[in-house]
Amino acid sequence: METILTIRKLNKRFNKYVHAVKDVSFEIHRGNVYGILGPNGSGKSTTLGIVLNVVNKTSGDFEWFGGKVATHDALKKVGAIIERPNFYPYMTAKENLELVCKIKGTSFEKVDEKLDLVGLLERKNDKFRTYSLGMKQRLAIASALLNDPEILILDEPTNGLDPQGIRQIRDIIKVIASQGTTILLASHLLDEVEKVCSHVVVLRKGEMLYQGTVHNMLDQNSFFELQASDLSQLKSVLSNHAEIDRLEEQDGKLLVYPKKEMAASELNAYLFQNNIVLEHLVKRKNSLEEQFLELTNNN
Ligand code: ADP
Ligand code: MG
């Protein structure tokens, strides 16, 4: 698969105290939707800023399109929205986009197509100042797409929007992706990444905790939730089981993490043979949310 962006051991120190990005490495391949997921202050915007040449890196490398073209030229094939949308308030959406076309040197004929894509064609002759925040954000997406970029970069695209506005933006992102445009979006919302992205890079305090497919992240780590009248007996029996990685107590229940996939019946039979009758046995899979919270809390 064609590589759009390669990042190697990227570091950013703003000053002695703030090491915003620490040895971050990942690759972006054509046609996928990538999420950079992390709580506020984890280095998402800084990472995007560096690859877009608006923030200077401290060390490490990044390379657009296999490094065949200089960053300045490569960025002409990148559509990015990293700030709040800003257009001329007294001009219409159509006039604003035509101005962007003039600046980018693209033809006006894309204006209606992109307005249609983001659901604003009917409102194209309304002044920007009359737009809701969601409409402004959609106009920004249309604007970033005017020159048919290879990749669209969005920083927290649904921040501040109401539920309907959030849905509209997410649906538009999916349509753009289905047309073959690669997407990279930063978000602190795991359900957003879960709903929209195929791949994810998880950051905490500038450090990369996970990278891979959203599917694999969701697929990892089934575990069991157990209850028995004698919890300490249960614990001691389980600690003798070779296939069990670790135990955790939570709200009077014992969480059991096996080293590899294990059937509930197998665990139950083992405990029964060891004279334990369970009051409660549930096999659970960590949702991305639980894993994200686990990853970002402490580990
Ligand atoms: P995110 O986008 O994940 O919320 P940022 O990349 O904006 O995180 O910030 C990462 C860290 O870098 C934070 O601790 C933030 O305070 C710090 N930071 C960001 N920009 C600057 C700056 N211009 N000067 C100093 N520190 C900064
Ligand atoms: Mg940010």
mmCIF file of N, CA and C in Angstrom, residues 18-147:
data_model
loop_
_atom_site.group_PDB
_atom_site.id
_atom_site.type_symbol
_atom_site.label_atom_id
_atom_site.label_comp_id
_atom_site.label_asym_id
_atom_site.label_seq_id
_atom_site.Cartn_x
_atom_site.Cartn_y
_atom_site.Cartn_z
ATOM 1 N N VAL A 18 8.317 21.210 29.068
ATOM 2 C CA VAL A 18 7.266 20.605 28.241
ATOM 3 C C VAL A 18 7.877 19.800 27.088
ATOM 4 N N HIS A 19 7.806 18.488 27.240
ATOM 5 C CA HIS A 19 8.222 17.568 26.177
ATOM 6 C C HIS A 19 6.925 17.043 25.552
ATOM 7 N N ALA A 20 6.415 17.772 24.562
ATOM 8 C CA ALA A 20 5.041 17.555 24.074
ATOM 9 C C ALA A 20 4.896 16.301 23.221
ATOM 10 N N VAL A 21 5.960 15.934 22.492
ATOM 11 C CA VAL A 21 5.905 14.748 21.629
ATOM 12 C C VAL A 21 7.198 13.958 21.857
ATOM 13 N N LYS A 22 7.034 12.660 22.195
ATOM 14 C CA LYS A 22 8.190 11.846 22.585
ATOM 15 C C LYS A 22 8.345 10.627 21.687
ATOM 16 N N ASP A 23 9.325 10.674 20.823
ATOM 17 C CA ASP A 23 9.670 9.493 20.014
ATOM 18 C C ASP A 23 8.482 8.867 19.302
ATOM 19 N N VAL A 24 7.650 9.698 18.733
ATOM 20 C CA VAL A 24 6.455 9.176 18.060
ATOM 21 C C VAL A 24 6.801 8.739 16.630
ATOM 22 N N SER A 25 6.427 7.522 16.296
ATOM 23 C CA SER A 25 6.660 6.969 14.954
ATOM 24 C C SER A 25 5.393 6.286 14.462
ATOM 25 N N PHE A 26 4.955 6.628 13.274
ATOM 26 C CA PHE A 26 3.899 5.834 12.638
ATOM 27 C C PHE A 26 3.847 6.140 11.148
ATOM 28 N N GLU A 27 3.115 5.311 10.426
ATOM 29 C CA GLU A 27 2.985 5.487 8.978
ATOM 30 C C GLU A 27 1.524 5.620 8.606
ATOM 31 N N ILE A 28 1.294 6.410 7.574
ATOM 32 C CA ILE A 28 -0.060 6.561 7.057
ATOM 33 C C ILE A 28 -0.097 6.043 5.634
ATOM 34 N N HIS A 29 -0.996 5.097 5.399
ATOM 35 C CA HIS A 29 -1.119 4.489 4.073
ATOM 36 C C HIS A 29 -2.395 4.953 3.391
ATOM 37 N N ARG A 30 -2.318 4.986 2.078
ATOM 38 C CA ARG A 30 -3.435 5.494 1.275
ATOM 39 C C ARG A 30 -4.739 4.735 1.535
ATOM 40 N N GLY A 31 -5.801 5.492 1.648
ATOM 41 C CA GLY A 31 -7.138 4.904 1.699
ATOM 42 C C GLY A 31 -7.665 4.600 3.089
ATOM 43 N N ASN A 32 -6.837 4.748 4.106
ATOM 44 C CA ASN A 32 -7.299 4.466 5.470
ATOM 45 C C ASN A 32 -7.737 5.741 6.186
ATOM 46 N N VAL A 33 -8.439 5.557 7.263
ATOM 47 C CA VAL A 33 -8.832 6.684 8.124
ATOM 48 C C VAL A 33 -8.130 6.509 9.467
ATOM 49 N N TYR A 34 -7.222 7.431 9.768
ATOM 50 C CA TYR A 34 -6.414 7.335 10.978
ATOM 51 C C TYR A 34 -6.913 8.298 12.040
ATOM 52 N N GLY A 35 -6.934 7.827 13.256
ATOM 53 C CA GLY A 35 -7.231 8.700 14.382
ATOM 54 C C GLY A 35 -5.995 8.844 15.235
ATOM 55 N N ILE A 36 -5.707 10.082 15.673
ATOM 56 C CA ILE A 36 -4.743 10.263 16.759
ATOM 57 C C ILE A 36 -5.598 10.531 17.981
ATOM 58 N N LEU A 37 -5.577 9.596 18.906
ATOM 59 C CA LEU A 37 -6.470 9.643 20.054
ATOM 60 C C LEU A 37 -5.669 9.919 21.317
ATOM 61 N N GLY A 38 -6.111 10.895 22.082
ATOM 62 C CA GLY A 38 -5.428 11.166 23.349
ATOM 63 C C GLY A 38 -6.151 12.267 24.083
ATOM 64 N N PRO A 39 -6.012 12.301 25.406
ATOM 65 C CA PRO A 39 -6.667 13.366 26.169
ATOM 66 C C PRO A 39 -6.056 14.730 25.845
ATOM 67 N N ASN A 40 -6.672 15.785 26.343
ATOM 68 C CA ASN A 40 -6.136 17.126 26.086
ATOM 69 C C ASN A 40 -4.701 17.221 26.575
ATOM 70 N N GLY A 41 -3.864 17.835 25.771
ATOM 71 C CA GLY A 41 -2.475 18.035 26.162
ATOM 72 C C GLY A 41 -1.573 16.854 25.850
ATOM 73 N N SER A 42 -2.076 15.867 25.100
ATOM 74 C CA SER A 42 -1.264 14.670 24.854
ATOM 75 C C SER A 42 -0.334 14.808 23.643
ATOM 76 N N GLY A 43 -0.441 15.925 22.918
ATOM 77 C CA GLY A 43 0.498 16.155 21.821
ATOM 78 C C GLY A 43 -0.083 15.957 20.430
ATOM 79 N N LYS A 44 -1.392 15.838 20.338
ATOM 80 C CA LYS A 44 -2.026 15.602 19.034
ATOM 81 C C LYS A 44 -1.824 16.789 18.090
ATOM 82 N N SER A 45 -2.220 17.989 18.556
ATOM 83 C CA SER A 45 -2.117 19.166 17.682
ATOM 84 C C SER A 45 -0.667 19.481 17.352
ATOM 85 N N THR A 46 0.210 19.263 18.315
ATOM 86 C CA THR A 46 1.635 19.515 18.060
ATOM 87 C C THR A 46 2.144 18.589 16.957
ATOM 88 N N THR A 47 1.767 17.327 17.019
ATOM 89 C CA THR A 47 2.179 16.372 15.983
ATOM 90 C C THR A 47 1.663 16.809 14.610
ATOM 91 N N LEU A 48 0.377 17.192 14.550
ATOM 92 C CA LEU A 48 -0.177 17.649 13.269
ATOM 93 C C LEU A 48 0.543 18.912 12.807
ATOM 94 N N GLY A 49 0.790 19.821 13.748
ATOM 95 C CA GLY A 49 1.483 21.078 13.404
ATOM 96 C C GLY A 49 2.859 20.831 12.809
ATOM 97 N N ILE A 50 3.558 19.848 13.341
ATOM 98 C CA ILE A 50 4.910 19.565 12.832
ATOM 99 C C ILE A 50 4.847 19.061 11.388
ATOM 100 N N VAL A 51 3.961 18.093 11.122
ATOM 101 C CA VAL A 51 3.938 17.535 9.762
ATOM 102 C C VAL A 51 3.359 18.521 8.751
ATOM 103 N N LEU A 52 2.659 19.559 9.266
ATOM 104 C CA LEU A 52 2.134 20.596 8.373
ATOM 105 C C LEU A 52 3.060 21.818 8.299
ATOM 106 N N ASN A 53 4.241 21.691 8.901
ATOM 107 C CA ASN A 53 5.245 22.767 8.845
ATOM 108 C C ASN A 53 4.829 24.054 9.537
ATOM 109 N N VAL A 54 3.957 23.982 10.524
ATOM 110 C CA VAL A 54 3.644 25.202 11.278
ATOM 111 C C VAL A 54 4.242 25.160 12.684
ATOM 112 N N VAL A 55 4.769 24.005 13.072
ATOM 113 C CA VAL A 55 5.497 23.880 14.341
ATOM 114 C C VAL A 55 6.842 23.242 14.010
ATOM 115 N N ASN A 56 7.922 23.785 14.568
ATOM 116 C CA ASN A 56 9.241 23.201 14.322
ATOM 117 C C ASN A 56 9.463 21.990 15.220
ATOM 118 N N LYS A 57 9.938 20.909 14.618
ATOM 119 C CA LYS A 57 10.258 19.721 15.424
ATOM 120 C C LYS A 57 11.553 19.967 16.184
ATOM 121 N N THR A 58 11.745 19.209 17.266
ATOM 122 C CA THR A 58 13.023 19.256 17.981
ATOM 123 C C THR A 58 13.981 18.212 17.411
ATOM 124 N N SER A 59 13.472 17.010 17.187
ATOM 125 C CA SER A 59 14.285 15.984 16.522
ATOM 126 C C SER A 59 13.372 14.954 15.874
ATOM 127 N N GLY A 60 13.974 14.056 15.130
ATOM 128 C CA GLY A 60 13.195 13.053 14.409
ATOM 129 C C GLY A 60 12.927 13.489 12.982
ATOM 130 N N ASP A 61 12.162 12.678 12.287
ATOM 131 C CA ASP A 61 11.923 12.921 10.856
ATOM 132 C C ASP A 61 10.483 12.694 10.476
ATOM 133 N N PHE A 62 10.073 13.380 9.436
ATOM 134 C CA PHE A 62 8.831 12.980 8.789
ATOM 135 C C PHE A 62 8.991 13.183 7.296
ATOM 136 N N GLU A 63 8.233 12.439 6.547
ATOM 137 C CA GLU A 63 8.419 12.396 5.107
ATOM 138 C C GLU A 63 7.062 12.213 4.438
ATOM 139 N N TRP A 64 6.729 13.134 3.545
ATOM 140 C CA TRP A 64 5.477 13.023 2.802
ATOM 141 C C TRP A 64 5.693 12.267 1.498
ATOM 142 N N PHE A 65 4.759 11.410 1.160
ATOM 143 C CA PHE A 65 4.732 10.728 -0.144
ATOM 144 C C PHE A 65 6.068 10.075 -0.496
ATOM 145 N N GLY A 66 6.646 9.406 0.487
ATOM 146 C CA GLY A 66 7.877 8.672 0.230
ATOM 147 C C GLY A 66 9.099 9.553 0.069
ATOM 148 N N GLY A 67 8.966 10.844 0.371
ATOM 149 C CA GLY A 67 10.111 11.751 0.349
ATOM 150 C C GLY A 67 10.552 12.178 -1.037
ATOM 151 N N LYS A 68 9.706 11.919 -2.036
ATOM 152 C CA LYS A 68 10.121 12.244 -3.406
ATOM 153 C C LYS A 68 10.012 13.749 -3.698
ATOM 154 N N VAL A 69 9.137 14.418 -2.941
ATOM 155 C CA VAL A 69 9.013 15.868 -3.142
ATOM 156 C C VAL A 69 9.283 16.602 -1.832
ATOM 157 N N ALA A 70 9.707 17.846 -1.939
ATOM 158 C CA ALA A 70 9.977 18.657 -0.753
ATOM 159 C C ALA A 70 8.666 18.894 -0.001
ATOM 160 N N THR A 71 8.778 19.070 1.317
ATOM 161 C CA THR A 71 7.582 19.225 2.151
ATOM 162 C C THR A 71 6.677 20.335 1.630
ATOM 163 N N HIS A 72 7.278 21.454 1.249
ATOM 164 C CA HIS A 72 6.494 22.591 0.773
ATOM 165 C C HIS A 72 5.591 22.204 -0.407
ATOM 166 N N ASP A 73 6.126 21.447 -1.343
ATOM 167 C CA ASP A 73 5.331 21.015 -2.497
ATOM 168 C C ASP A 73 4.364 19.897 -2.125
ATOM 169 N N ALA A 74 4.827 19.009 -1.255
ATOM 170 C CA ALA A 74 3.962 17.904 -0.826
ATOM 171 C C ALA A 74 2.701 18.446 -0.160
ATOM 172 N N LEU A 75 2.854 19.519 0.599
ATOM 173 C CA LEU A 75 1.710 20.059 1.345
ATOM 174 C C LEU A 75 0.620 20.629 0.431
ATOM 175 N N LYS A 76 0.952 20.853 -0.833
ATOM 176 C CA LYS A 76 -0.083 21.273 -1.791
ATOM 177 C C LYS A 76 -1.092 20.155 -2.038
ATOM 178 N N LYS A 77 -0.696 18.923 -1.711
ATOM 179 C CA LYS A 77 -1.599 17.784 -1.891
ATOM 180 C C LYS A 77 -2.264 17.378 -0.580
ATOM 181 N N VAL A 78 -2.143 18.260 0.421
ATOM 182 C CA VAL A 78 -2.711 17.981 1.739
ATOM 183 C C VAL A 78 -3.774 19.027 2.045
ATOM 184 N N GLY A 79 -4.950 18.581 2.441
ATOM 185 C CA GLY A 79 -5.994 19.507 2.888
ATOM 186 C C GLY A 79 -6.055 19.442 4.396
ATOM 187 N N ALA A 80 -5.952 20.591 5.073
ATOM 188 C CA ALA A 80 -5.901 20.541 6.536
ATOM 189 C C ALA A 80 -6.765 21.620 7.174
ATOM 190 N N ILE A 81 -7.436 21.227 8.243
ATOM 191 C CA ILE A 81 -8.167 22.197 9.058
ATOM 192 C C ILE A 81 -7.676 22.019 10.481
ATOM 193 N N ILE A 82 -6.828 22.926 10.921
ATOM 194 C CA ILE A 82 -6.276 22.770 12.269
ATOM 195 C C ILE A 82 -6.681 23.923 13.180
ATOM 196 N N GLU A 83 -7.461 24.853 12.640
ATOM 197 C CA GLU A 83 -7.956 25.943 13.476
ATOM 198 C C GLU A 83 -9.457 26.074 13.271
ATOM 199 N N ARG A 84 -10.061 26.909 14.104
ATOM 200 C CA ARG A 84 -11.482 27.207 13.892
ATOM 201 C C ARG A 84 -11.663 27.798 12.498
ATOM 202 N N PRO A 85 -12.747 27.380 11.797
ATOM 203 C CA PRO A 85 -12.947 27.909 10.443
ATOM 204 C C PRO A 85 -13.055 29.423 10.431
ATOM 205 N N ASN A 86 -12.352 30.025 9.509
ATOM 206 C CA ASN A 86 -12.324 31.481 9.422
ATOM 207 C C ASN A 86 -12.519 31.926 7.980
ATOM 208 N N PHE A 87 -13.665 32.529 7.730
ATOM 209 C CA PHE A 87 -13.959 33.050 6.387
ATOM 210 C C PHE A 87 -14.448 34.482 6.531
ATOM 211 N N TYR A 88 -14.686 35.126 5.387
ATOM 212 C CA TYR A 88 -15.184 36.505 5.452
ATOM 213 C C TYR A 88 -16.667 36.502 5.796
ATOM 214 N N PRO A 89 -17.044 37.117 6.922
ATOM 215 C CA PRO A 89 -18.424 36.987 7.418
ATOM 216 C C PRO A 89 -19.483 37.565 6.487
ATOM 217 N N TYR A 90 -19.151 38.634 5.747
ATOM 218 C CA TYR A 90 -20.168 39.274 4.913
ATOM 219 C C TYR A 90 -20.196 38.742 3.489
ATOM 220 N N MET A 91 -19.341 37.764 3.203
ATOM 221 C CA MET A 91 -19.388 37.117 1.898
ATOM 222 C C MET A 91 -20.175 35.816 2.023
ATOM 223 N N THR A 92 -20.771 35.387 0.940
ATOM 224 C CA THR A 92 -21.506 34.111 0.963
ATOM 225 C C THR A 92 -20.508 32.948 0.973
ATOM 226 N N ALA A 93 -21.068 31.764 1.230
ATOM 227 C CA ALA A 93 -20.231 30.560 1.219
ATOM 228 C C ALA A 93 -19.568 30.406 -0.148
ATOM 229 N N LYS A 94 -20.363 30.605 -1.199
ATOM 230 C CA LYS A 94 -19.852 30.454 -2.557
ATOM 231 C C LYS A 94 -18.727 31.458 -2.827
ATOM 232 N N GLU A 95 -18.938 32.722 -2.441
ATOM 233 C CA GLU A 95 -17.897 33.737 -2.665
ATOM 234 C C GLU A 95 -16.628 33.416 -1.880
ATOM 235 N N ASN A 96 -16.812 32.935 -0.649
ATOM 236 C CA ASN A 96 -15.644 32.572 0.158
ATOM 237 C C ASN A 96 -14.848 31.446 -0.508
ATOM 238 N N LEU A 97 -15.552 30.423 -0.992
ATOM 239 C CA LEU A 97 -14.839 29.303 -1.618
ATOM 240 C C LEU A 97 -14.192 29.715 -2.941
ATOM 241 N N GLU A 98 -14.847 30.622 -3.679
ATOM 242 C CA GLU A 98 -14.228 31.090 -4.929
ATOM 243 C C GLU A 98 -12.936 31.856 -4.649
ATOM 244 N N LEU A 99 -12.942 32.565 -3.526
ATOM 245 C CA LEU A 99 -11.715 33.268 -3.136
ATOM 246 C C LEU A 99 -10.603 32.265 -2.825
ATOM 247 N N VAL A 100 -10.977 31.182 -2.133
ATOM 248 C CA VAL A 100 -9.989 30.141 -1.832
ATOM 249 C C VAL A 100 -9.460 29.535 -3.133
ATOM 250 N N CYS A 101 -10.361 29.332 -4.109
ATOM 251 C CA CYS A 101 -9.929 28.804 -5.415
ATOM 252 C C CYS A 101 -8.895 29.720 -6.062
ATOM 253 N N LYS A 102 -9.146 31.015 -5.998
ATOM 254 C CA LYS A 102 -8.197 31.984 -6.587
ATOM 255 C C LYS A 102 -6.833 31.857 -5.922
ATOM 256 N N ILE A 103 -6.851 31.757 -4.580
ATOM 257 C CA ILE A 103 -5.592 31.679 -3.833
ATOM 258 C C ILE A 103 -4.858 30.379 -4.160
ATOM 259 N N LYS A 104 -5.630 29.277 -4.233
ATOM 260 C CA LYS A 104 -5.001 27.976 -4.487
ATOM 261 C C LYS A 104 -4.738 27.735 -5.976
ATOM 262 N N GLY A 105 -5.288 28.594 -6.825
ATOM 263 C CA GLY A 105 -5.097 28.421 -8.260
ATOM 264 C C GLY A 105 -5.878 27.251 -8.830
ATOM 265 N N THR A 106 -7.044 26.968 -8.256
ATOM 266 C CA THR A 106 -7.890 25.909 -8.804
ATOM 267 C C THR A 106 -9.131 26.539 -9.442
ATOM 268 N N SER A 107 -9.795 25.765 -10.297
ATOM 269 C CA SER A 107 -10.931 26.333 -11.022
ATOM 270 C C SER A 107 -12.176 26.382 -10.135
ATOM 271 N N PHE A 108 -13.071 27.334 -10.459
ATOM 272 C CA PHE A 108 -14.291 27.539 -9.674
ATOM 273 C C PHE A 108 -15.247 26.345 -9.754
ATOM 274 N N GLU A 109 -15.001 25.477 -10.725
ATOM 275 C CA GLU A 109 -16.028 24.449 -10.974
ATOM 276 C C GLU A 109 -16.152 23.439 -9.830
ATOM 277 N N LYS A 110 -15.128 23.395 -8.967
ATOM 278 C CA LYS A 110 -15.191 22.470 -7.823
ATOM 279 C C LYS A 110 -16.093 22.993 -6.704
ATOM 280 N N VAL A 111 -16.409 24.285 -6.732
ATOM 281 C CA VAL A 111 -17.098 24.899 -5.603
ATOM 282 C C VAL A 111 -18.441 24.213 -5.326
ATOM 283 N N ASP A 112 -19.279 24.082 -6.357
ATOM 284 C CA ASP A 112 -20.590 23.467 -6.155
ATOM 285 C C ASP A 112 -20.477 22.000 -5.743
ATOM 286 N N GLU A 113 -19.522 21.294 -6.371
ATOM 287 C CA GLU A 113 -19.330 19.882 -6.049
ATOM 288 C C GLU A 113 -19.011 19.690 -4.558
ATOM 289 N N LYS A 114 -18.091 20.510 -4.050
ATOM 290 C CA LYS A 114 -17.688 20.346 -2.646
ATOM 291 C C LYS A 114 -18.769 20.855 -1.691
ATOM 292 N N LEU A 115 -19.488 21.912 -2.096
ATOM 293 C CA LEU A 115 -20.598 22.377 -1.256
ATOM 294 C C LEU A 115 -21.678 21.301 -1.172
ATOM 295 N N ASP A 116 -21.889 20.614 -2.267
ATOM 296 C CA ASP A 116 -22.867 19.526 -2.290
ATOM 297 C C ASP A 116 -22.430 18.390 -1.355
ATOM 298 N N LEU A 117 -21.144 18.062 -1.423
ATOM 299 C CA LEU A 117 -20.589 16.984 -0.595
ATOM 300 C C LEU A 117 -20.820 17.229 0.898
ATOM 301 N N VAL A 118 -20.705 18.483 1.316
ATOM 302 C CA VAL A 118 -20.872 18.789 2.751
ATOM 303 C C VAL A 118 -22.290 19.266 3.083
ATOM 304 N N GLY A 119 -23.205 19.137 2.120
ATOM 305 C CA GLY A 119 -24.602 19.457 2.386
ATOM 306 C C GLY A 119 -24.920 20.936 2.486
ATOM 307 N N LEU A 120 -24.141 21.770 1.791
ATOM 308 C CA LEU A 120 -24.372 23.215 1.883
ATOM 309 C C LEU A 120 -24.752 23.858 0.552
ATOM 310 N N LEU A 121 -25.034 23.028 -0.441
ATOM 311 C CA LEU A 121 -25.303 23.600 -1.764
ATOM 312 C C LEU A 121 -26.504 24.553 -1.735
ATOM 313 N N GLU A 122 -27.551 24.141 -1.019
ATOM 314 C CA GLU A 122 -28.756 24.992 -0.946
ATOM 315 C C GLU A 122 -28.502 26.307 -0.207
ATOM 316 N N ARG A 123 -27.476 26.309 0.639
ATOM 317 C CA ARG A 123 -27.208 27.504 1.446
ATOM 318 C C ARG A 123 -26.024 28.307 0.897
ATOM 319 N N LYS A 124 -25.645 28.036 -0.343
ATOM 320 C CA LYS A 124 -24.392 28.621 -0.849
ATOM 321 C C LYS A 124 -24.441 30.135 -1.006
ATOM 322 N N ASN A 125 -25.653 30.670 -1.153
ATOM 323 C CA ASN A 125 -25.734 32.127 -1.314
ATOM 324 C C ASN A 125 -26.023 32.860 -0.010
ATOM 325 N N ASP A 126 -25.980 32.120 1.099
ATOM 326 C CA ASP A 126 -26.131 32.768 2.411
ATOM 327 C C ASP A 126 -24.771 33.248 2.900
ATOM 328 N N LYS A 127 -24.821 34.360 3.622
ATOM 329 C CA LYS A 127 -23.565 34.917 4.148
ATOM 330 C C LYS A 127 -22.998 34.012 5.250
ATOM 331 N N PHE A 128 -21.665 33.956 5.278
ATOM 332 C CA PHE A 128 -20.971 33.097 6.252
ATOM 333 C C PHE A 128 -21.409 33.402 7.683
ATOM 334 N N ARG A 129 -21.654 34.707 7.971
ATOM 335 C CA ARG A 129 -21.983 35.082 9.350
ATOM 336 C C ARG A 129 -23.308 34.493 9.812
ATOM 337 N N THR A 130 -24.148 34.048 8.880
ATOM 338 C CA THR A 130 -25.440 33.464 9.279
ATOM 339 C C THR A 130 -25.321 31.963 9.524
ATOM 340 N N TYR A 131 -24.159 31.401 9.308
ATOM 341 C CA TYR A 131 -23.976 29.955 9.452
ATOM 342 C C TYR A 131 -23.850 29.551 10.921
ATOM 343 N N SER A 132 -24.372 28.358 11.238
ATOM 344 C CA SER A 132 -24.133 27.765 12.562
ATOM 345 C C SER A 132 -22.686 27.267 12.607
ATOM 346 N N LEU A 133 -22.231 26.929 13.815
ATOM 347 C CA LEU A 133 -20.851 26.437 13.945
ATOM 348 C C LEU A 133 -20.642 25.162 13.111
ATOM 349 N N GLY A 134 -21.649 24.289 13.125
ATOM 350 C CA GLY A 134 -21.553 23.053 12.338
ATOM 351 C C GLY A 134 -21.431 23.338 10.848
ATOM 352 N N MET A 135 -22.212 24.330 10.375
ATOM 353 C CA MET A 135 -22.135 24.698 8.954
ATOM 354 C C MET A 135 -20.777 25.315 8.631
ATOM 355 N N LYS A 136 -20.258 26.118 9.559
ATOM 356 C CA LYS A 136 -18.928 26.724 9.344
ATOM 357 C C LYS A 136 -17.868 25.634 9.218
ATOM 358 N N GLN A 137 -17.993 24.630 10.088
ATOM 359 C CA GLN A 137 -17.028 23.538 10.057
ATOM 360 C C GLN A 137 -17.151 22.756 8.741
ATOM 361 N N ARG A 138 -18.397 22.557 8.283
ATOM 362 C CA ARG A 138 -18.583 21.843 7.018
ATOM 363 C C ARG A 138 -18.049 22.663 5.838
ATOM 364 N N LEU A 139 -18.210 23.985 5.931
ATOM 365 C CA LEU A 139 -17.662 24.839 4.870
ATOM 366 C C LEU A 139 -16.133 24.738 4.841
ATOM 367 N N ALA A 140 -15.537 24.655 6.052
ATOM 368 C CA ALA A 140 -14.076 24.516 6.122
ATOM 369 C C ALA A 140 -13.631 23.209 5.465
ATOM 370 N N ILE A 141 -14.414 22.153 5.668
ATOM 371 C CA ILE A 141 -14.076 20.872 5.032
ATOM 372 C C ILE A 141 -14.177 21.009 3.507
ATOM 373 N N ALA A 142 -15.252 21.645 3.034
ATOM 374 C CA ALA A 142 -15.400 21.857 1.584
ATOM 375 C C ALA A 142 -14.209 22.635 1.038
ATOM 376 N N SER A 143 -13.803 23.645 1.781
ATOM 377 C CA SER A 143 -12.683 24.480 1.356
ATOM 378 C C SER A 143 -11.384 23.678 1.264
ATOM 379 N N ALA A 144 -11.161 22.820 2.266
ATOM 380 C CA ALA A 144 -9.927 22.018 2.277
ATOM 381 C C ALA A 144 -9.912 20.987 1.153
ATOM 382 N N LEU A 145 -11.108 20.680 0.622
ATOM 383 C CA LEU A 145 -11.185 19.650 -0.418
ATOM 384 C C LEU A 145 -11.163 20.222 -1.841
ATOM 385 N N LEU A 146 -11.137 21.556 -1.968
ATOM 386 C CA LEU A 146 -11.289 22.182 -3.289
ATOM 387 C C LEU A 146 -10.272 21.697 -4.315
ATOM 388 N N ASN A 147 -9.049 21.431 -3.849
ATOM 389 C CA ASN A 147 -8.034 20.987 -4.817
ATOM 390 C C ASN A 147 -7.861 19.465 -4.797
#
